[in-house]
CSV table of N, CA and C in Angstrom, one decimal:
chain,number,residue,atom,x,y,z
A,1,GLN,N,-101.5,-146.4,77.8
A,1,GLN,CA,-102.8,-145.8,78.0
A,1,GLN,C,-103.2,-144.9,77.0
A,2,VAL,N,-104.3,-145.1,76.4
A,2,VAL,CA,-104.9,-144.2,75.2
A,2,VAL,C,-106.2,-143.7,75.5
A,3,GLN,N,-106.5,-142.4,75.5
A,3,GLN,CA,-107.8,-141.9,75.5
A,3,GLN,C,-108.4,-141.4,74.4
A,4,LEU,N,-109.6,-141.9,74.0
A,4,LEU,CA,-110.3,-141.6,72.7
A,4,LEU,C,-111.6,-140.7,73.1
A,5,VAL,N,-111.8,-139.5,72.3
A,5,VAL,CA,-112.9,-138.9,72.3
A,5,VAL,C,-113.7,-138.6,71.2
A,6,GLU,N,-114.8,-139.1,71.0
A,6,GLU,CA,-115.5,-138.9,69.8
A,6,GLU,C,-116.3,-137.6,69.7
A,7,SER,N,-116.6,-137.0,68.5
A,7,SER,CA,-117.4,-135.9,68.4
A,7,SER,C,-118.0,-135.8,67.0
A,8,GLY,N,-118.9,-134.9,66.7
A,8,GLY,CA,-119.4,-134.7,65.3
A,8,GLY,C,-120.7,-135.3,65.2
A,9,GLY,N,-121.4,-136.2,66.1
A,9,GLY,CA,-122.6,-136.6,65.9
A,9,GLY,C,-123.8,-135.7,66.0
A,10,GLY,N,-124.9,-136.2,65.6
A,10,GLY,CA,-126.1,-135.3,65.6
A,10,GLY,C,-127.1,-135.8,64.9
A,11,LEU,N,-128.1,-134.9,64.7
A,11,LEU,CA,-129.4,-135.3,63.8
A,11,LEU,C,-129.2,-134.9,62.3
A,12,VAL,N,-129.4,-135.8,61.5
A,12,VAL,CA,-129.3,-135.4,60.0
A,12,VAL,C,-130.5,-136.2,59.3
A,13,GLN,N,-130.9,-135.5,58.2
A,13,GLN,CA,-132.0,-136.2,57.4
A,13,GLN,C,-131.4,-137.3,56.5
A,14,ALA,N,-132.2,-138.3,56.1
A,14,ALA,CA,-131.7,-139.2,55.3
A,14,ALA,C,-131.2,-138.5,53.9
A,15,GLY,N,-130.0,-139.1,53.7
A,15,GLY,CA,-129.3,-138.6,52.3
A,15,GLY,C,-128.2,-137.6,52.7
A,16,GLY,N,-128.2,-137.1,53.9
A,16,GLY,CA,-127.4,-136.2,54.4
A,16,GLY,C,-125.9,-136.7,54.8
A,17,SER,N,-125.1,-136.0,55.3
A,17,SER,CA,-123.7,-136.3,55.6
A,17,SER,C,-123.4,-135.8,56.9
A,18,LEU,N,-122.6,-136.5,57.8
A,18,LEU,CA,-121.8,-136.2,58.9
A,18,LEU,C,-120.4,-136.6,58.9
A,19,ARG,N,-119.6,-135.8,59.6
A,19,ARG,CA,-118.3,-136.3,59.8
A,19,ARG,C,-117.9,-136.5,61.3
A,20,LEU,N,-117.6,-137.7,61.7
A,20,LEU,CA,-117.2,-137.9,63.0
A,20,LEU,C,-115.7,-137.8,63.2
A,21,SER,N,-115.3,-137.3,64.3
A,21,SER,CA,-113.9,-137.2,64.7
A,21,SER,C,-113.7,-137.9,65.9
A,22,CYS,N,-112.5,-138.5,66.0
A,22,CYS,CA,-112.0,-139.2,67.2
A,22,CYS,C,-110.6,-138.6,67.7
A,23,ALA,N,-110.6,-138.0,68.7
A,23,ALA,CA,-109.2,-137.3,69.0
A,23,ALA,C,-108.7,-138.3,70.1
A,24,ALA,N,-107.4,-138.6,69.9
A,24,ALA,CA,-106.7,-139.5,70.7
A,24,ALA,C,-105.6,-138.9,71.4
A,25,SER,N,-105.3,-139.4,72.6
A,25,SER,CA,-104.1,-139.1,73.3
A,25,SER,C,-102.9,-139.9,73.1
A,26,GLY,N,-101.8,-139.6,73.5
A,26,GLY,CA,-100.5,-140.4,73.4
A,26,GLY,C,-99.8,-140.2,72.2
A,27,ARG,N,-98.4,-140.2,72.4
A,27,ARG,CA,-97.4,-140.0,71.3
A,27,ARG,C,-97.4,-141.2,70.4
A,28,THR,N,-97.9,-142.3,70.9
A,28,THR,CA,-97.8,-143.6,70.0
A,28,THR,C,-99.1,-143.9,69.2
A,29,PHE,N,-100.1,-143.0,69.2
A,29,PHE,CA,-101.3,-143.1,68.6
A,29,PHE,C,-101.1,-143.5,67.0
A,30,SER,N,-100.1,-142.9,66.4
A,30,SER,CA,-99.8,-143.4,65.0
A,30,SER,C,-99.5,-144.8,64.8
A,31,ARG,N,-99.1,-145.5,65.6
A,31,ARG,CA,-98.8,-146.8,65.5
A,31,ARG,C,-99.9,-147.8,65.7
A,32,TYR,N,-101.1,-147.3,66.0
A,32,TYR,CA,-102.2,-148.1,66.4
A,32,TYR,C,-103.2,-148.2,65.1
A,33,ALA,N,-103.5,-149.4,64.9
A,33,ALA,CA,-104.8,-149.5,63.9
A,33,ALA,C,-106.0,-149.0,64.6
A,34,MET,N,-106.9,-148.3,63.9
A,34,MET,CA,-108.2,-147.7,64.5
A,34,MET,C,-109.3,-148.3,63.7
A,35,GLY,N,-110.4,-148.2,64.6
A,35,GLY,CA,-111.8,-148.6,64.0
A,35,GLY,C,-112.9,-147.9,64.5
A,36,TRP,N,-113.9,-147.8,63.8
A,36,TRP,CA,-115.3,-147.3,64.1
A,36,TRP,C,-116.3,-148.5,64.3
A,37,PHE,N,-116.9,-148.5,65.3
A,37,PHE,CA,-118.1,-149.5,65.6
A,37,PHE,C,-119.3,-148.5,66.0
A,38,ARG,N,-120.5,-149.2,65.8
A,38,ARG,CA,-121.8,-148.6,66.2
A,38,ARG,C,-122.6,-149.6,66.9
A,39,GLN,N,-123.5,-149.0,67.7
A,39,GLN,CA,-124.3,-149.8,68.5
A,39,GLN,C,-125.9,-149.2,68.4
A,40,ALA,N,-126.7,-149.8,67.9
A,40,ALA,CA,-128.3,-149.3,67.8
A,40,ALA,C,-128.8,-149.9,69.1
A,41,PRO,N,-130.0,-149.3,69.5
A,41,PRO,CA,-130.9,-149.7,70.7
A,41,PRO,C,-131.2,-151.3,70.6
A,42,GLY,N,-131.0,-152.0,71.6
A,42,GLY,CA,-131.3,-153.3,71.6
A,42,GLY,C,-130.4,-154.3,70.8
A,43,LYS,N,-129.3,-153.7,70.1
A,43,LYS,CA,-128.5,-154.6,69.3
A,43,LYS,C,-127.1,-154.6,69.8
A,44,GLU,N,-126.4,-155.5,69.3
A,44,GLU,CA,-125.0,-155.6,69.7
A,44,GLU,C,-124.1,-154.6,69.0
A,45,ARG,N,-123.0,-154.3,69.6
A,45,ARG,CA,-121.9,-153.3,69.0
A,45,ARG,C,-121.5,-154.0,67.6
A,46,GLU,N,-121.5,-153.3,66.5
A,46,GLU,CA,-121.0,-154.0,65.3
A,46,GLU,C,-120.0,-153.0,64.5
A,47,PHE,N,-119.2,-153.8,63.8
A,47,PHE,CA,-118.0,-153.1,63.0
A,47,PHE,C,-118.5,-152.3,61.9
A,48,VAL,N,-117.9,-151.1,61.7
A,48,VAL,CA,-118.2,-150.2,60.7
A,48,VAL,C,-117.1,-150.1,59.8
A,49,ALA,N,-115.9,-149.7,60.2
A,49,ALA,CA,-114.8,-149.4,59.4
A,49,ALA,C,-113.5,-149.6,60.2
A,50,THR,N,-112.4,-149.8,59.5
A,50,THR,CA,-110.9,-149.8,60.2
A,50,THR,C,-109.9,-149.5,59.3
A,51,LEU,N,-108.8,-149.0,59.7
A,51,LEU,CA,-107.6,-148.7,58.9
A,51,LEU,C,-106.4,-149.0,59.7
A,52,ASN,N,-105.3,-149.3,59.0
A,52,ASN,CA,-104.1,-149.6,59.6
A,52,ASN,C,-103.6,-148.3,60.1
A,53,TRP,N,-102.3,-148.5,60.7
A,53,TRP,CA,-101.6,-147.3,61.4
A,53,TRP,C,-101.2,-146.3,60.3
A,54,THR,N,-100.8,-146.6,59.3
A,54,THR,CA,-100.4,-145.6,58.3
A,54,THR,C,-101.6,-145.0,57.5
A,55,GLY,N,-102.7,-145.5,57.7
A,55,GLY,CA,-104.0,-145.2,56.9
A,55,GLY,C,-104.0,-145.7,55.4
A,56,GLY,N,-103.1,-146.5,55.0
A,56,GLY,CA,-103.0,-147.0,53.6
A,56,GLY,C,-103.9,-148.1,53.3
A,57,ARG,N,-104.4,-148.7,54.3
A,57,ARG,CA,-105.4,-149.9,54.0
A,57,ARG,C,-106.6,-149.7,54.9
A,58,THR,N,-107.7,-150.0,54.3
A,58,THR,CA,-109.0,-150.1,55.0
A,58,THR,C,-109.8,-151.1,54.7
A,59,ARG,N,-110.9,-151.2,55.6
A,59,ARG,CA,-111.9,-152.3,55.4
A,59,ARG,C,-113.2,-151.7,55.9
A,60,TYR,N,-114.3,-152.0,55.4
A,60,TYR,CA,-115.5,-151.5,55.7
A,60,TYR,C,-116.5,-152.6,55.7
A,61,ALA,N,-117.6,-152.5,56.6
A,61,ALA,CA,-118.8,-153.2,56.6
A,61,ALA,C,-119.5,-153.2,55.3
A,62,ASP,N,-119.9,-154.2,54.9
A,62,ASP,CA,-120.8,-154.2,53.6
A,62,ASP,C,-121.9,-153.2,53.6
A,63,SER,N,-122.5,-153.0,54.8
A,63,SER,CA,-123.6,-152.0,54.9
A,63,SER,C,-123.2,-150.6,54.7
A,64,VAL,N,-121.9,-150.2,54.8
A,64,VAL,CA,-121.7,-148.9,54.6
A,64,VAL,C,-120.5,-148.6,53.4
A,65,LYS,N,-120.1,-149.7,52.7
A,65,LYS,CA,-119.3,-149.5,51.6
A,65,LYS,C,-119.8,-148.7,50.5
A,66,GLY,N,-119.1,-147.7,50.2
A,66,GLY,CA,-119.4,-146.8,49.2
A,66,GLY,C,-120.1,-145.5,49.7
A,67,ARG,N,-120.4,-145.4,50.9
A,67,ARG,CA,-121.0,-144.4,51.6
A,67,ARG,C,-120.2,-143.6,52.7
A,68,PHE,N,-119.4,-144.6,53.4
A,68,PHE,CA,-118.5,-144.2,54.6
A,68,PHE,C,-117.2,-144.3,54.1
A,69,THR,N,-116.3,-143.2,54.7
A,69,THR,CA,-114.8,-143.2,54.5
A,69,THR,C,-114.1,-143.1,55.8
A,70,ILE,N,-113.2,-143.9,56.0
A,70,ILE,CA,-112.4,-143.7,57.3
A,70,ILE,C,-111.1,-143.1,57.0
A,71,ALA,N,-110.6,-142.2,57.6
A,71,ALA,CA,-109.3,-141.7,57.4
A,71,ALA,C,-108.6,-141.2,58.7
A,72,ARG,N,-107.3,-141.0,58.6
A,72,ARG,CA,-106.6,-140.6,59.7
A,72,ARG,C,-105.6,-139.5,59.6
A,73,ASP,N,-105.4,-138.6,60.6
A,73,ASP,CA,-104.3,-137.6,60.5
A,73,ASP,C,-103.5,-137.7,61.7
A,74,ASN,N,-102.3,-138.5,61.5
A,74,ASN,CA,-101.5,-138.8,62.6
A,74,ASN,C,-100.8,-137.6,63.3
A,75,ALA,N,-100.6,-136.6,62.5
A,75,ALA,CA,-100.2,-135.3,63.0
A,75,ALA,C,-101.0,-134.7,64.0
A,76,LYS,N,-102.3,-134.9,63.8
A,76,LYS,CA,-103.3,-134.3,64.7
A,76,LYS,C,-103.9,-135.2,65.8
A,77,ASN,N,-103.4,-136.5,65.7
A,77,ASN,CA,-104.0,-137.7,66.5
A,77,ASN,C,-105.3,-137.8,66.4
A,78,THR,N,-105.9,-137.8,65.2
A,78,THR,CA,-107.3,-137.9,64.9
A,78,THR,C,-107.7,-138.8,63.9
A,79,VAL,N,-108.7,-139.5,64.1
A,79,VAL,CA,-109.3,-140.4,63.1
A,79,VAL,C,-110.8,-139.8,62.8
A,80,TYR,N,-111.1,-140.1,61.6
A,80,TYR,CA,-112.4,-139.5,61.1
A,80,TYR,C,-113.2,-140.6,60.4
A,81,LEU,N,-114.4,-140.4,60.5
A,81,LEU,CA,-115.4,-141.1,59.7
A,81,LEU,C,-116.3,-140.3,58.9
A,82,GLN,N,-116.2,-140.2,57.5
A,82,GLN,CA,-117.0,-139.3,56.7
A,82,GLN,C,-118.2,-140.2,56.3
A,83,MET,N,-119.4,-139.8,56.8
A,83,MET,CA,-120.6,-140.6,56.5
A,83,MET,C,-121.5,-139.7,55.4
A,84,ASN,N,-121.7,-140.4,54.3
A,84,ASN,CA,-122.4,-139.7,53.3
A,84,ASN,C,-123.7,-140.7,53.0
A,85,SER,N,-124.7,-140.0,52.3
A,85,SER,CA,-126.0,-140.9,52.0
A,85,SER,C,-126.4,-141.6,53.1
A,86,LEU,N,-126.5,-140.9,54.2
A,86,LEU,CA,-127.1,-141.6,55.5
A,86,LEU,C,-128.4,-142.1,55.4
A,87,LYS,N,-128.6,-143.2,56.0
A,87,LYS,CA,-130.0,-143.9,56.0
A,87,LYS,C,-130.4,-144.0,57.5
A,88,PRO,N,-131.7,-144.0,57.6
A,88,PRO,CA,-132.2,-144.3,58.9
A,88,PRO,C,-131.8,-145.5,59.7
A,89,GLU,N,-131.4,-146.6,59.1
A,89,GLU,CA,-130.7,-147.6,59.7
A,89,GLU,C,-129.4,-147.4,60.1
A,90,ASP,N,-128.7,-146.2,59.7
A,90,ASP,CA,-127.4,-146.0,60.3
A,90,ASP,C,-127.4,-145.3,61.7
A,91,THR,N,-128.6,-145.1,62.2
A,91,THR,CA,-128.9,-144.5,63.6
A,91,THR,C,-128.4,-145.4,64.6
A,92,ALA,N,-127.4,-144.8,65.3
A,92,ALA,CA,-126.8,-145.6,66.5
A,92,ALA,C,-125.8,-144.6,67.2
A,93,VAL,N,-125.3,-145.3,68.1
A,93,VAL,CA,-124.0,-144.5,68.9
A,93,VAL,C,-122.8,-145.1,68.3
A,94,TYR,N,-122.0,-144.2,67.8
A,94,TYR,CA,-120.8,-144.6,67.1
A,94,TYR,C,-119.6,-144.4,68.0
A,95,TYR,N,-118.8,-145.4,68.0
A,95,TYR,CA,-117.6,-145.5,68.9
A,95,TYR,C,-116.3,-145.6,68.0
A,96,CYS,N,-115.3,-144.9,68.5
A,96,CYS,CA,-114.0,-145.2,67.9
A,96,CYS,C,-113.3,-146.1,68.8
A,97,ALA,N,-112.3,-146.9,68.2
A,97,ALA,CA,-111.5,-147.9,69.1
A,97,ALA,C,-110.0,-148.0,68.5
A,98,ALA,N,-109.2,-148.4,69.5
A,98,ALA,CA,-107.8,-148.5,69.0
A,98,ALA,C,-107.5,-150.0,69.1
A,99,ASP,N,-106.8,-150.6,68.2
A,99,ASP,CA,-106.3,-152.0,68.2
A,99,ASP,C,-104.7,-151.8,68.3
A,100,THR,N,-104.2,-152.2,69.4
A,100,THR,CA,-102.7,-152.1,69.6
A,100,THR,C,-101.9,-153.3,69.2
A,101,VAL,N,-102.7,-154.4,68.8
A,101,VAL,CA,-101.9,-155.6,68.3
A,101,VAL,C,-101.9,-155.9,66.8
A,102,SER,N,-102.9,-155.7,66.2
A,102,SER,CA,-102.9,-156.0,64.7
A,102,SER,C,-103.6,-154.8,63.9
A,103,ARG,N,-104.1,-155.3,62.7
A,103,ARG,CA,-104.6,-154.2,61.9
A,103,ARG,C,-105.8,-155.0,61.2
A,104,LEU,N,-106.8,-154.1,60.7
A,104,LEU,CA,-107.9,-154.4,59.8
A,104,LEU,C,-108.8,-155.4,60.5
A,105,ARG,N,-108.8,-155.6,61.7
A,105,ARG,CA,-109.7,-156.5,62.5
A,105,ARG,C,-111.1,-155.9,62.7
A,106,THR,N,-112.0,-156.8,62.5
A,106,THR,CA,-113.4,-156.5,62.6
A,106,THR,C,-114.2,-156.9,63.9
A,107,ASP,N,-113.5,-157.7,64.7
A,107,ASP,CA,-114.1,-158.3,65.8
A,107,ASP,C,-114.0,-157.3,67.0
A,108,VAL,N,-115.1,-156.9,67.6
A,108,VAL,CA,-115.2,-155.9,68.6
A,108,VAL,C,-114.4,-156.3,69.8
A,109,THR,N,-114.2,-157.6,70.1
A,109,THR,CA,-113.4,-158.0,71.2
A,109,THR,C,-111.9,-157.8,71.0
A,110,THR,N,-111.4,-157.5,69.8
A,110,THR,CA,-109.9,-157.4,69.7
A,110,THR,C,-109.5,-156.1,69.7
A,111,TYR,N,-110.3,-155.2,70.1
A,111,TYR,CA,-109.9,-153.8,70.2
A,111,TYR,C,-109.6,-153.4,71.7
A,112,ASP,N,-108.6,-152.6,72.0
A,112,ASP,CA,-108.1,-152.4,73.5
A,112,ASP,C,-108.7,-151.1,74.0
A,113,TYR,N,-108.9,-150.1,73.4
A,113,TYR,CA,-109.3,-148.8,73.9
A,113,TYR,C,-110.5,-148.3,73.1
A,114,TRP,N,-111.4,-147.6,73.9
A,114,TRP,CA,-112.7,-147.3,73.4
A,114,TRP,C,-113.0,-145.7,73.7
A,115,GLY,N,-113.6,-145.1,72.9
A,115,GLY,CA,-114.2,-143.8,73.3
A,115,GLY,C,-115.6,-143.8,73.9
A,116,GLN,N,-116.1,-142.7,74.3
A,116,GLN,CA,-117.3,-142.8,75.1
A,116,GLN,C,-118.5,-142.9,74.1
A,117,GLY,N,-118.4,-142.7,72.8
A,117,GLY,CA,-119.4,-142.7,71.8
A,117,GLY,C,-120.1,-141.4,71.5
A,118,THR,N,-120.7,-141.2,70.3
A,118,THR,CA,-121.3,-140.1,70.0
A,118,THR,C,-122.5,-140.5,69.2
A,119,GLN,N,-123.7,-139.9,69.5
A,119,GLN,CA,-125.1,-140.4,68.8
A,119,GLN,C,-125.2,-139.8,67.4
A,120,VAL,N,-125.6,-140.7,66.6
A,120,VAL,CA,-125.9,-140.2,65.2
A,120,VAL,C,-127.4,-140.7,65.1
A,121,THR,N,-128.2,-139.7,64.7
A,121,THR,CA,-129.7,-140.1,64.4
A,121,THR,C,-130.1,-139.5,63.0
A,122,VAL,N,-130.5,-140.4,62.2
A,122,VAL,CA,-130.9,-140.1,60.8
A,122,VAL,C,-132.4,-140.2,60.6
A,123,SER,N,-133.0,-139.2,60.3
A,123,SER,CA,-134.5,-139.1,60.2
A,123,SER,C,-134.8,-139.5,58.7
A,124,SER,N,-136.0,-140.0,58.6
A,124,SER,CA,-136.5,-140.4,57.4
A,124,SER,C,-137.2,-139.2,56.5
């Protein structure tokens, strides 16, 4: 059982930055691949970024490459999403998720645990 709690969302102007955090429970957190997904109103949840359990390998959606950075601090049981150069189209609820089976997967259906989400709103 893993519990995930996102924080750090808010309102930011286009071109600005936010850092999202995902605090996880459990002593085995460091063995899980982690991912960030987002869901805009009226749209399906989509992949944003993922990294393996050591943090040494990452993958990003084309829409955020060069702007977003995913990282983890296993000592703190925390995953981060640094979001720079934000655009209005980045507006969504952002969710962190844990993949207990594999790594670097982008399919929302392959993740086992989910946080409650945090709202990110980017104004023009």
